[in-house]
mmCIF file of C-alpha atoms in Angstrom:
data_model
loop_
_atom_site.group_PDB
_atom_site.id
_atom_site.type_symbol
_atom_site.label_atom_id
_atom_site.label_comp_id
_atom_site.label_asym_id
_atom_site.label_seq_id
_atom_site.Cartn_x
_atom_site.Cartn_y
_atom_site.Cartn_z
ATOM 1 C CA MET M 337 -7.503 9.295 -6.200
ATOM 2 C CA GLY M 338 -5.369 6.164 -5.668
ATOM 3 C CA VAL M 339 -7.204 3.195 -4.273
ATOM 4 C CA ASN M 340 -4.923 2.905 -1.203
ATOM 5 C CA LYS M 341 -5.413 6.579 -0.313
ATOM 6 C CA LEU M 342 -9.137 6.128 -0.858
ATOM 7 C CA LEU M 343 -9.667 3.062 1.316
ATOM 8 C CA ILE M 344 -7.859 4.416 4.370
ATOM 9 C CA PRO M 345 -10.235 7.365 4.967
ATOM 10 C CA LEU M 346 -13.227 5.194 4.098
ATOM 11 C CA ALA M 347 -12.315 2.656 6.785
ATOM 12 C CA SER M 348 -14.978 4.129 9.074
ATOM 13 C CA LEU M 349 -17.690 3.493 6.489
ATOM 14 C CA LEU M 350 -16.440 -0.027 5.812
ATOM 15 C CA SER M 351 -16.233 -0.892 9.518
ATOM 16 C CA GLY M 352 -19.815 0.269 10.022
ATOM 17 C CA LEU M 353 -20.777 -1.846 7.016
ATOM 18 C CA ALA M 354 -18.979 -4.847 8.509
ATOM 19 C CA LEU M 355 -20.960 -4.744 11.758
ATOM 20 C CA LEU M 356 -24.177 -4.282 9.819
ATOM 21 C CA VAL M 357 -23.539 -7.245 7.540
ATOM 22 C CA VAL M 358 -22.431 -9.531 10.390
ATOM 23 C CA GLY M 359 -25.804 -8.896 12.005
ATOM 24 C CA THR M 360 -27.655 -9.452 8.739
ATOM 25 C CA GLY M 361 -25.871 -12.748 8.122
ATOM 26 C CA LEU M 362 -26.620 -13.938 11.645
ATOM 27 C CA MET M 363 -30.263 -12.967 11.200
ATOM 28 C CA PHE M 364 -30.605 -15.077 8.054
ATOM 29 C CA ALA M 365 -28.986 -18.045 9.802
ATOM 30 C CA ALA M 366 -31.133 -17.679 12.934
ATOM 31 C CA ILE M 367 -34.411 -17.469 11.029
ATOM 32 C CA GLY M 368 -33.432 -20.392 8.797
ATOM 33 C CA ALA M 369 -32.596 -22.548 11.827
ATOM 34 C CA GLN M 370 -35.670 -21.579 13.846
ATOM 35 C CA ALA M 371 -38.000 -21.909 10.854
ATOM 36 C CA GLY M 372 -36.782 -25.486 10.432
ATOM 37 C CA SER M 373 -37.296 -26.160 14.133
ATOM 38 C CA ALA M 374 -40.836 -24.742 13.891
ATOM 39 C CA LYS M 375 -41.548 -27.141 10.961
ATOM 40 C CA PHE M 376 -42.094 -24.395 8.380
ATOM 41 C CA SER M 377 -42.168 -25.888 4.879
ATOM 42 C CA GLY M 378 -39.566 -24.876 2.300
ATOM 43 C CA LEU M 379 -42.139 -22.692 0.545
ATOM 44 C CA VAL M 380 -43.217 -20.934 3.768
ATOM 45 C CA THR M 381 -39.598 -20.361 4.791
ATOM 46 C CA GLY M 382 -38.903 -18.977 1.328
ATOM 47 C CA LEU M 383 -41.864 -16.600 1.609
ATOM 48 C CA VAL M 384 -40.707 -15.340 5.024
ATOM 49 C CA MET M 385 -37.239 -14.737 3.627
ATOM 50 C CA SER M 386 -38.701 -13.075 0.532
ATOM 51 C CA ALA M 387 -40.517 -10.561 2.745
ATOM 52 C CA TYR M 388 -37.115 -9.141 3.676
ATOM 53 C CA PHE M 389 -36.334 -8.513 0.023
ATOM 54 C CA ALA M 390 -39.818 -7.120 -0.605
ATOM 55 C CA GLY M 391 -38.938 -4.496 2.011
ATOM 56 C CA PHE M 392 -35.610 -4.158 0.226
ATOM 57 C CA VAL M 393 -37.485 -3.285 -2.985
ATOM 58 C CA TYR M 394 -39.770 -0.772 -1.282
ATOM 59 C CA GLY M 395 -36.810 0.822 0.476
ATOM 60 C CA THR M 396 -35.136 1.669 -2.830
ATOM 61 C CA TYR M 397 -38.031 4.111 -3.421
ATOM 62 C CA ALA M 398 -38.442 5.448 0.113
ATOM 63 C CA CYS M 399 -34.847 5.732 1.338
ATOM 64 C CA PRO M 400 -33.292 8.037 -1.311
ATOM 65 C CA ALA M 401 -35.936 10.664 -0.473
ATOM 66 C CA LEU M 402 -35.027 10.379 3.227
ATOM 67 C CA ILE M 403 -31.327 10.719 2.420
ATOM 68 C CA ARG M 404 -31.929 13.857 0.365
ATOM 69 C CA ARG M 405 -34.023 15.326 3.164
ATOM 70 C CA VAL M 406 -31.773 14.774 6.200
ATOM 71 C CA GLY M 407 -28.381 13.807 4.737
ATOM 72 C CA TYR M 408 -26.378 10.599 4.580
ATOM 73 C CA ILE M 409 -25.247 10.284 8.201
ATOM 74 C CA ARG M 410 -28.595 11.171 9.809
ATOM 75 C CA ALA M 411 -30.444 8.799 7.472
ATOM 76 C CA PHE M 412 -27.980 6.033 8.350
ATOM 77 C CA ALA M 413 -28.546 6.651 12.074
ATOM 78 C CA VAL M 414 -32.340 6.523 11.760
ATOM 79 C CA MET M 415 -32.426 3.330 9.719
ATOM 80 C CA ALA M 416 -29.807 1.523 11.820
ATOM 81 C CA SER M 417 -31.731 2.401 15.006
ATOM 82 C CA VAL M 418 -34.971 0.914 13.676
ATOM 83 C CA ALA M 419 -33.156 -2.142 12.337
ATOM 84 C CA SER M 420 -31.559 -2.779 15.745
ATOM 85 C CA ALA M 421 -34.956 -2.812 17.519
ATOM 86 C CA VAL M 422 -36.741 -5.223 15.167
ATOM 87 C CA PRO M 423 -34.706 -8.464 15.717
ATOM 88 C CA VAL M 424 -35.726 -8.721 19.377
ATOM 89 C CA LEU M 425 -39.393 -8.883 18.349
ATOM 90 C CA HIS M 426 -38.789 -12.190 16.517
ATOM 91 C CA ALA M 427 -38.267 -13.947 19.838
ATOM 92 C CA ILE M 428 -41.654 -12.824 21.147
ATOM 93 C CA TRP M 429 -43.836 -14.785 18.720
ATOM 94 C CA THR M 430 -42.813 -17.523 16.289
ATOM 95 C CA ASN M 431 -45.359 -16.974 13.560
ATOM 96 C CA PRO M 432 -44.608 -16.811 9.792
ATOM 97 C CA TRP M 433 -46.947 -13.858 9.186
ATOM 98 C CA PHE M 434 -45.470 -11.859 12.058
ATOM 99 C CA TRP M 435 -41.941 -12.750 11.026
ATOM 100 C CA GLY M 436 -42.741 -11.781 7.452
ATOM 101 C CA LEU M 437 -43.823 -8.309 8.595
ATOM 102 C CA LEU M 438 -40.675 -7.895 10.677
ATOM 103 C CA ARG M 439 -38.498 -9.040 7.783
ATOM 104 C CA PHE M 440 -40.183 -6.469 5.532
ATOM 105 C CA VAL M 441 -39.343 -3.635 7.940
ATOM 106 C CA THR M 442 -35.776 -4.886 8.276
ATOM 107 C CA GLY M 443 -35.405 -5.004 4.494
ATOM 108 C CA VAL M 444 -36.485 -1.361 4.170
ATOM 109 C CA CYS M 445 -33.876 -0.276 6.707
ATOM 110 C CA ILE M 446 -31.023 -2.425 5.421
ATOM 111 C CA VAL M 447 -31.357 -1.322 1.799
ATOM 112 C CA GLY M 448 -31.321 2.286 2.961
ATOM 113 C CA LEU M 449 -28.037 1.661 4.750
ATOM 114 C CA TYR M 450 -26.592 0.070 1.615
ATOM 115 C CA VAL M 451 -27.750 3.016 -0.506
ATOM 116 C CA VAL M 452 -25.895 5.394 1.828
ATOM 117 C CA ILE M 453 -22.632 3.458 1.679
ATOM 118 C CA GLU M 454 -22.701 2.517 -2.024
ATOM 119 C CA SER M 455 -23.592 6.052 -3.126
ATOM 120 C CA TRP M 456 -20.782 7.425 -1.009
ATOM 121 C CA LEU M 457 -18.273 5.020 -2.561
ATOM 122 C CA ASN M 458 -19.440 5.733 -6.100
ATOM 123 C CA VAL M 459 -19.057 9.491 -5.646
ATOM 124 C CA VAL M 460 -15.545 9.248 -4.199
ATOM 125 C CA ALA M 461 -14.135 6.541 -6.509
ATOM 126 C CA ASP M 462 -13.026 7.309 -10.055
ATOM 127 C CA LYS M 463 -13.349 5.014 -13.070
ATOM 128 C CA GLU M 464 -9.790 3.683 -12.809
ATOM 129 C CA SER M 465 -10.228 2.521 -9.209
ATOM 130 C CA ARG M 466 -13.954 1.754 -9.027
ATOM 131 C CA GLY M 467 -13.563 -1.994 -9.607
ATOM 132 C CA LYS M 468 -11.028 -2.333 -6.782
ATOM 133 C CA VAL M 469 -13.026 -0.088 -4.453
ATOM 134 C CA PHE M 470 -16.156 -2.167 -4.943
ATOM 135 C CA ALA M 471 -14.068 -5.306 -4.596
ATOM 136 C CA ALA M 472 -13.068 -4.077 -1.133
ATOM 137 C CA TYR M 473 -16.713 -3.250 -0.385
ATOM 138 C CA MET M 474 -17.872 -6.711 -1.476
ATOM 139 C CA ALA M 475 -14.982 -8.401 0.348
ATOM 140 C CA VAL M 476 -15.923 -6.687 3.610
ATOM 141 C CA SER M 477 -19.543 -7.723 3.025
ATOM 142 C CA GLY M 478 -18.556 -11.311 2.309
ATOM 143 C CA VAL M 479 -16.267 -11.767 5.310
ATOM 144 C CA SER M 480 -18.824 -10.154 7.597
ATOM 145 C CA THR M 481 -21.645 -12.355 6.302
ATOM 146 C CA ALA M 482 -19.507 -15.444 6.894
ATOM 147 C CA VAL M 483 -18.790 -14.339 10.462
ATOM 148 C CA GLY M 484 -22.521 -13.921 10.955
ATOM 149 C CA GLN M 485 -23.074 -17.518 9.854
ATOM 150 C CA TRP M 486 -20.621 -18.759 12.477
ATOM 151 C CA LEU M 487 -22.223 -16.683 15.243
ATOM 152 C CA ILE M 488 -25.316 -18.895 15.020
ATOM 153 C CA LEU M 489 -23.268 -21.435 17.008
ATOM 154 C CA VAL M 490 -23.000 -19.009 19.952
ATOM 155 C CA GLY M 491 -25.481 -19.799 22.709
ATOM 156 C CA ASP M 492 -28.897 -21.347 22.080
ATOM 157 C CA ARG M 493 -29.576 -20.965 18.352
ATOM 158 C CA PHE M 494 -33.279 -21.736 18.916
ATOM 159 C CA GLY M 495 -33.775 -19.088 21.589
ATOM 160 C CA PHE M 496 -33.336 -15.388 22.250
ATOM 161 C CA VAL M 497 -29.537 -15.145 22.004
ATOM 162 C CA PRO M 498 -29.142 -14.844 18.188
ATOM 163 C CA PHE M 499 -31.739 -12.071 17.982
ATOM 164 C CA ALA M 500 -30.107 -10.172 20.856
ATOM 165 C CA LEU M 501 -26.712 -10.408 19.149
ATOM 166 C CA VAL M 502 -28.167 -9.018 15.910
ATOM 167 C CA SER M 503 -29.657 -6.069 17.788
ATOM 168 C CA ILE M 504 -26.327 -5.331 19.467
ATOM 169 C CA LEU M 505 -24.400 -5.501 16.192
ATOM 170 C CA PHE M 506 -26.806 -3.138 14.412
ATOM 171 C CA SER M 507 -26.502 -0.668 17.283
ATOM 172 C CA PHE M 508 -22.698 -0.768 17.220
ATOM 173 C CA ALA M 509 -22.742 -0.167 13.444
ATOM 174 C CA LEU M 510 -23.886 3.372 14.210
ATOM 175 C CA ILE M 511 -20.675 4.336 15.988
ATOM 176 C CA PRO M 512 -18.013 4.383 13.222
ATOM 177 C CA THR M 513 -20.385 5.769 10.596
ATOM 178 C CA THR M 514 -21.845 8.634 12.607
ATOM 179 C CA LEU M 515 -18.362 9.604 13.871
ATOM 180 C CA THR M 516 -16.734 9.605 10.436
ATOM 181 C CA THR M 517 -14.826 12.719 9.401
ATOM 182 C CA ILE M 518 -15.393 12.045 5.678
ATOM 183 C CA ARG M 519 -17.375 14.813 4.023
ATOM 184 C CA GLU M 520 -20.766 13.692 2.782
ATOM 185 C CA PRO M 521 -21.417 13.674 -0.973
ATOM 186 C CA ARG M 522 -22.907 16.950 -2.145
ATOM 187 C CA GLN M 523 -26.668 16.756 -2.562
ATOM 188 C CA THR M 524 -27.766 17.577 -6.107
ATOM 189 C CA GLU M 525 -31.132 17.684 -7.768
ATOM 190 C CA ALA M 526 -30.904 14.839 -10.251
ATOM 191 C CA PRO M 527 -33.631 13.873 -12.711
ATOM 192 C CA SER M 528 -35.630 10.850 -11.602
ATOM 193 C CA MET M 529 -34.482 7.587 -13.116
ATOM 194 C CA ASN M 530 -36.836 4.677 -13.690
ATOM 195 C CA LEU M 531 -35.817 1.112 -14.442
ATOM 196 C CA ILE M 532 -36.347 1.577 -18.178
ATOM 197 C CA SER M 533 -33.858 4.461 -18.203
ATOM 198 C CA LEU M 534 -31.403 2.378 -16.191
ATOM 199 C CA PHE M 535 -31.781 -0.500 -18.635
ATOM 200 C CA VAL M 536 -31.157 1.826 -21.576
ATOM 201 C CA ILE M 537 -27.959 3.131 -19.963
ATOM 202 C CA SER M 538 -26.638 -0.321 -19.051
ATOM 203 C CA PRO M 539 -28.724 -3.378 -19.989
ATOM 204 C CA ILE M 540 -25.997 -5.730 -18.770
ATOM 205 C CA GLY M 541 -25.650 -3.954 -15.426
ATOM 206 C CA ALA M 542 -29.413 -3.986 -14.878
ATOM 207 C CA ILE M 543 -29.887 -7.645 -15.810
ATOM 208 C CA ALA M 544 -26.828 -8.785 -13.846
ATOM 209 C CA SER M 545 -28.089 -6.982 -10.719
ATOM 210 C CA LEU M 546 -31.414 -8.808 -11.056
ATOM 211 C CA GLY M 547 -29.639 -12.134 -11.595
ATOM 212 C CA SER M 548 -27.353 -11.529 -8.640
ATOM 213 C CA GLY M 549 -30.409 -11.081 -6.438
ATOM 214 C CA LEU M 550 -31.936 -14.301 -7.754
ATOM 215 C CA ILE M 551 -28.902 -16.334 -6.719
ATOM 216 C CA ASN M 552 -27.305 -14.524 -3.763
ATOM 217 C CA GLY M 553 -30.558 -13.673 -1.997
ATOM 218 C CA THR M 554 -31.634 -17.285 -2.330
ATOM 219 C CA PHE M 555 -28.308 -18.619 -1.057
ATOM 220 C CA TYR M 556 -28.464 -16.451 2.069
ATOM 221 C CA SER M 557 -32.120 -17.361 2.651
ATOM 222 C CA LEU M 558 -32.101 -21.108 2.000
ATOM 223 C CA GLY M 559 -28.463 -22.162 2.331
ATOM 224 C CA ASN M 560 -28.998 -23.337 5.916
ATOM 225 C CA VAL M 561 -32.117 -25.257 4.868
ATOM 226 C CA PHE M 562 -30.119 -26.855 2.035
ATOM 227 C CA GLY M 563 -27.285 -27.878 4.381
ATOM 228 C CA ALA M 564 -29.618 -29.501 6.889
ATOM 229 C CA GLY M 565 -31.560 -31.180 4.062
ATOM 230 C CA VAL M 566 -28.517 -32.924 2.559
ATOM 231 C CA GLY M 567 -27.502 -34.275 5.984
ATOM 232 C CA PHE M 568 -24.996 -31.756 7.331
ATOM 233 C CA SER M 569 -24.678 -31.227 11.069
ATOM 234 C CA ASP M 570 -25.110 -27.713 12.463
ATOM 235 C CA ASN M 571 -21.332 -27.201 12.430
ATOM 236 C CA ARG M 572 -20.933 -28.452 8.859
ATOM 237 C CA THR M 573 -23.847 -26.327 7.659
ATOM 238 C CA ALA M 574 -22.235 -23.257 9.236
ATOM 239 C CA ALA M 575 -18.897 -24.258 7.682
ATOM 240 C CA PHE M 576 -20.441 -24.682 4.224
ATOM 241 C CA MET M 577 -22.145 -21.287 4.384
ATOM 242 C CA ALA M 578 -19.145 -19.481 5.833
ATOM 243 C CA ILE M 579 -16.549 -20.988 3.486
ATOM 244 C CA THR M 580 -18.663 -20.302 0.399
ATOM 245 C CA ILE M 581 -19.140 -16.672 1.415
ATOM 246 C CA LEU M 582 -15.515 -16.217 2.530
ATOM 247 C CA SER M 583 -14.193 -17.503 -0.776
ATOM 248 C CA GLY M 584 -16.416 -14.966 -2.500
ATOM 249 C CA ALA M 585 -14.916 -12.244 -0.325
ATOM 250 C CA ALA M 586 -11.339 -13.415 -0.953
ATOM 251 C CA PHE M 587 -11.716 -13.330 -4.739
ATOM 252 C CA GLN M 588 -13.398 -9.927 -4.951
ATOM 253 C CA TRP M 589 -10.078 -8.118 -5.205
ATOM 254 C CA PRO M 590 -8.527 -10.115 -8.099
ATOM 255 C CA VAL M 591 -11.836 -10.023 -9.994
ATOM 256 C CA GLY M 592 -12.137 -6.272 -9.422
ATOM 257 C CA HIS M 593 -8.529 -5.775 -10.520
ATOM 258 C CA LEU M 594 -9.143 -7.742 -13.730
ATOM 259 C CA SER M 595 -12.317 -5.776 -14.441
ATOM 260 C CA ASP M 596 -10.380 -2.492 -14.156
ATOM 261 C CA ARG M 597 -7.907 -3.747 -16.780
ATOM 262 C CA TYR M 598 -10.207 -5.583 -19.182
ATOM 263 C CA ASP M 599 -13.797 -5.303 -20.421
ATOM 264 C CA ARG M 600 -16.061 -5.868 -17.390
ATOM 265 C CA ARG M 601 -18.721 -7.411 -19.631
ATOM 266 C CA TRP M 602 -16.530 -10.315 -20.717
ATOM 267 C CA ILE M 603 -15.351 -10.917 -17.151
ATOM 268 C CA LEU M 604 -19.005 -11.088 -16.108
ATOM 269 C CA PHE M 605 -19.916 -13.505 -18.908
ATOM 270 C CA TRP M 606 -17.201 -16.043 -18.112
ATOM 271 C CA ILE M 607 -17.929 -15.865 -14.392
ATOM 272 C CA CYS M 608 -21.584 -16.709 -15.103
ATOM 273 C CA VAL M 609 -20.604 -19.646 -17.325
ATOM 274 C CA ALA M 610 -18.168 -21.103 -14.786
ATOM 275 C CA SER M 611 -20.574 -20.600 -11.868
ATOM 276 C CA ALA M 612 -23.377 -22.360 -13.759
ATOM 277 C CA GLY M 613 -21.128 -25.349 -14.380
ATOM 278 C CA LEU M 614 -20.100 -25.523 -10.729
ATOM 279 C CA ALA M 615 -23.728 -25.332 -9.563
ATOM 280 C CA ALA M 616 -24.654 -28.210 -11.900
ATOM 281 C CA VAL M 617 -21.835 -30.281 -10.413
ATOM 282 C CA GLY M 618 -23.080 -29.313 -6.957
ATOM 283 C CA PHE M 619 -26.538 -30.670 -7.760
ATOM 284 C CA TYR M 620 -24.966 -34.054 -8.559
ATOM 285 C CA LEU M 621 -22.699 -34.013 -5.502
ATOM 286 C CA ALA M 622 -25.593 -33.175 -3.180
ATOM 287 C CA ARG M 623 -27.331 -36.371 -4.307
ATOM 288 C CA GLU M 624 -24.343 -38.720 -4.147
ATOM 289 C CA TYR M 625 -21.250 -37.185 -2.508
ATOM 290 C CA GLU M 626 -22.403 -34.395 -0.232
ATOM 291 C CA ASN M 627 -19.093 -34.341 1.659
ATOM 292 C CA PHE M 628 -17.462 -32.730 -1.387
ATOM 293 C CA LEU M 629 -19.912 -29.821 -1.325
ATOM 294 C CA ILE M 630 -17.751 -27.723 0.993
ATOM 295 C CA LEU M 631 -14.848 -27.872 -1.485
ATOM 296 C CA LEU M 632 -17.204 -26.985 -4.326
ATOM 297 C CA GLY M 633 -18.569 -24.114 -2.254
ATOM 298 C CA VAL M 634 -15.105 -22.531 -2.255
ATOM 299 C CA LEU M 635 -15.056 -22.411 -6.067
ATOM 300 C CA TYR M 636 -18.713 -21.478 -6.490
ATOM 301 C CA GLY M 637 -18.590 -18.645 -3.949
ATOM 302 C CA ALA M 638 -15.358 -17.266 -5.433
ATOM 303 C CA LEU M 639 -17.136 -16.625 -8.734
ATOM 304 C CA SER M 640 -20.840 -16.110 -8.112
ATOM 305 C CA PHE M 641 -20.469 -13.442 -5.412
ATOM 306 C CA ALA M 642 -18.534 -11.208 -7.815
ATOM 307 C CA ILE M 643 -21.524 -10.693 -10.121
ATOM 308 C CA TYR M 644 -23.181 -7.823 -8.245
ATOM 309 C CA GLY M 645 -19.952 -5.844 -7.803
ATOM 310 C CA LEU M 646 -19.208 -6.149 -11.524
ATOM 311 C CA SER M 647 -22.700 -5.002 -12.470
ATOM 312 C CA VAL M 648 -22.455 -1.931 -10.208
ATOM 313 C CA ALA M 649 -18.976 -0.972 -11.411
ATOM 314 C CA HIS M 650 -19.945 -1.368 -15.082
ATOM 315 C CA THR M 651 -23.107 0.711 -14.706
ATOM 316 C CA ASN M 652 -21.389 3.519 -12.820
ATOM 317 C CA ASP M 653 -18.766 3.754 -15.564
ATOM 318 C CA LEU M 654 -21.560 4.998 -17.839
ATOM 319 C CA ILE M 655 -23.435 7.560 -15.725
ATOM 320 C CA GLU M 656 -22.989 11.166 -14.646
ATOM 321 C CA PRO M 657 -22.035 11.851 -10.992
ATOM 322 C CA SER M 658 -25.362 13.635 -10.394
ATOM 323 C CA LYS M 659 -27.238 10.374 -11.046
ATOM 324 C CA VAL M 660 -25.296 8.205 -8.590
ATOM 325 C CA LEU M 661 -27.964 8.100 -5.859
ATOM 326 C CA GLU M 662 -30.779 7.198 -8.269
ATOM 327 C CA THR M 663 -28.589 4.648 -10.081
ATOM 328 C CA THR M 664 -27.527 2.979 -6.838
ATOM 329 C CA GLY M 665 -31.163 2.776 -5.729
ATOM 330 C CA GLY M 666 -32.176 1.353 -9.112
ATOM 331 C CA LEU M 667 -29.540 -1.383 -9.046
ATOM 332 C CA LEU M 668 -30.442 -2.307 -5.473
ATOM 333 C CA LEU M 669 -34.099 -2.340 -6.515
ATOM 334 C CA LEU M 670 -33.336 -4.864 -9.250
ATOM 335 C CA TYR M 671 -31.247 -6.910 -6.823
ATOM 336 C CA GLY M 672 -34.120 -6.812 -4.344
ATOM 337 C CA ILE M 673 -36.676 -7.877 -6.959
ATOM 338 C CA GLY M 674 -34.524 -10.880 -7.802
ATOM 339 C CA ALA M 675 -33.924 -11.679 -4.137
ATOM 340 C CA THR M 676 -37.659 -11.420 -3.435
ATOM 341 C CA MET M 677 -38.579 -13.914 -6.141
ATOM 342 C CA GLY M 678 -35.604 -16.235 -5.705
ATOM 343 C CA PRO M 679 -36.257 -17.818 -2.281
ATOM 344 C CA THR M 680 -39.912 -18.474 -3.157
ATOM 345 C CA LEU M 681 -39.045 -20.052 -6.528
ATOM 346 C CA ALA M 682 -36.204 -22.109 -5.087
ATOM 347 C CA GLY M 683 -38.215 -23.076 -1.980
ATOM 348 C CA GLY M 684 -41.020 -24.429 -4.157
ATOM 349 C CA LEU M 685 -38.508 -26.361 -6.271
ATOM 350 C CA MET M 686 -36.923 -27.813 -3.130
ATOM 351 C CA ASP M 687 -40.348 -28.988 -1.906
ATOM 352 C CA VAL M 688 -40.886 -30.832 -5.202
ATOM 353 C CA LEU M 689 -37.408 -32.198 -6.028
ATOM 354 C CA GLY M 690 -35.726 -32.239 -2.641
ATOM 355 C CA PRO M 691 -33.315 -29.869 -0.857
ATOM 356 C CA GLU M 692 -30.455 -30.653 -3.236
ATOM 357 C CA SER M 693 -32.368 -28.950 -6.065
ATOM 358 C CA LEU M 694 -31.205 -25.589 -4.688
ATOM 359 C CA MET M 695 -28.040 -26.154 -6.733
ATOM 360 C CA LEU M 696 -30.121 -26.984 -9.806
ATOM 361 C CA TYR M 697 -31.915 -23.659 -9.374
ATOM 362 C CA PHE M 698 -28.565 -21.825 -9.274
ATOM 363 C CA ALA M 699 -27.378 -23.618 -12.416
ATOM 364 C CA ILE M 700 -30.533 -22.657 -14.339
ATOM 365 C CA VAL M 701 -30.445 -18.980 -13.311
ATOM 366 C CA LEU M 702 -26.727 -18.598 -14.037
ATOM 367 C CA THR M 703 -27.044 -20.271 -17.438
ATOM 368 C CA LEU M 704 -29.853 -17.889 -18.394
ATOM 369 C CA LEU M 705 -27.849 -14.929 -17.132
ATOM 370 C CA ALA M 706 -24.785 -15.957 -19.154
ATOM 371 C CA GLY M 707 -26.951 -16.261 -22.256
ATOM 372 C CA VAL M 708 -28.466 -12.818 -21.767
ATOM 373 C CA VAL M 709 -25.071 -11.186 -21.183
ATOM 374 C CA TRP M 710 -23.726 -12.880 -24.326
ATOM 375 C CA TYR M 711 -26.681 -11.612 -26.353
#
């Protein structure tokens, strides 16, 4: 099916995704801002953020079973309903342990919603259009996350308003998805797939998904802490986050187009190399010339945010359609594992070397990832 004919009927899924991701982006920004106001250390903030991705990891096991039991749309409705109720509870008690528990529950729900949408896209898209389809998916995610970062400036960012907005957005995400006329993917009994099997099928896809979690999960979790730490105002921190994410969204399509024409593995390798170099430059700029960081964020986001989409497209080129649900869950599991570890590792490094060392962390991870992909 041509990519243009494919994206039009899937607009309902992508619009539901957009509302979901806007709320998720706002939630990260709100917790980052309020954790700083509550004097949480970098390590504690990282641990709270990591709890979300720990739930993300657990959800990759629990959610596929729910989807097989009740179907894609019903599972989406259940998980979005729970996710919309949880944000309001953050405003009741500002406590890292309580927030960690709430972030865990949110992570379980959000990964389930991603499994629904990504599995649906993988079933409908063919090999010739998969890169562009996932580019559109990642672009919608990127733009929506950036919008969420800007919404932190609406109302009192240290009060109830951000959490209420997140709840509203998650609730509205139900409407286009549950009303879609697109037929659900046919449920099939597929053999279980563990991470070892996934690695055997596509070692590069598995490793790149893990690496993407290590960098992207950390950026979403600690980017606001980094911006405040290097001396940005609230507006400039929001601008840095939003522009970095928006540039990633804008470049998804050309990267996806290139990966449909050329070997995805080489595209992935050179993106990792260039991103590592940009992150190293960012570490220097954060120490001496922080005003140039926003410009660097445009280049860094354009490349680094393409890694997950490339890993998913490459892996799904190699599997049978009956294994899509398990493969999608496995890749999200690896992403979640990386995103669980990343904020804690980077938060500890920032406590020792200063907030600017977030860029040093990115440079190290991306260099290692490039080396592994090359090998």
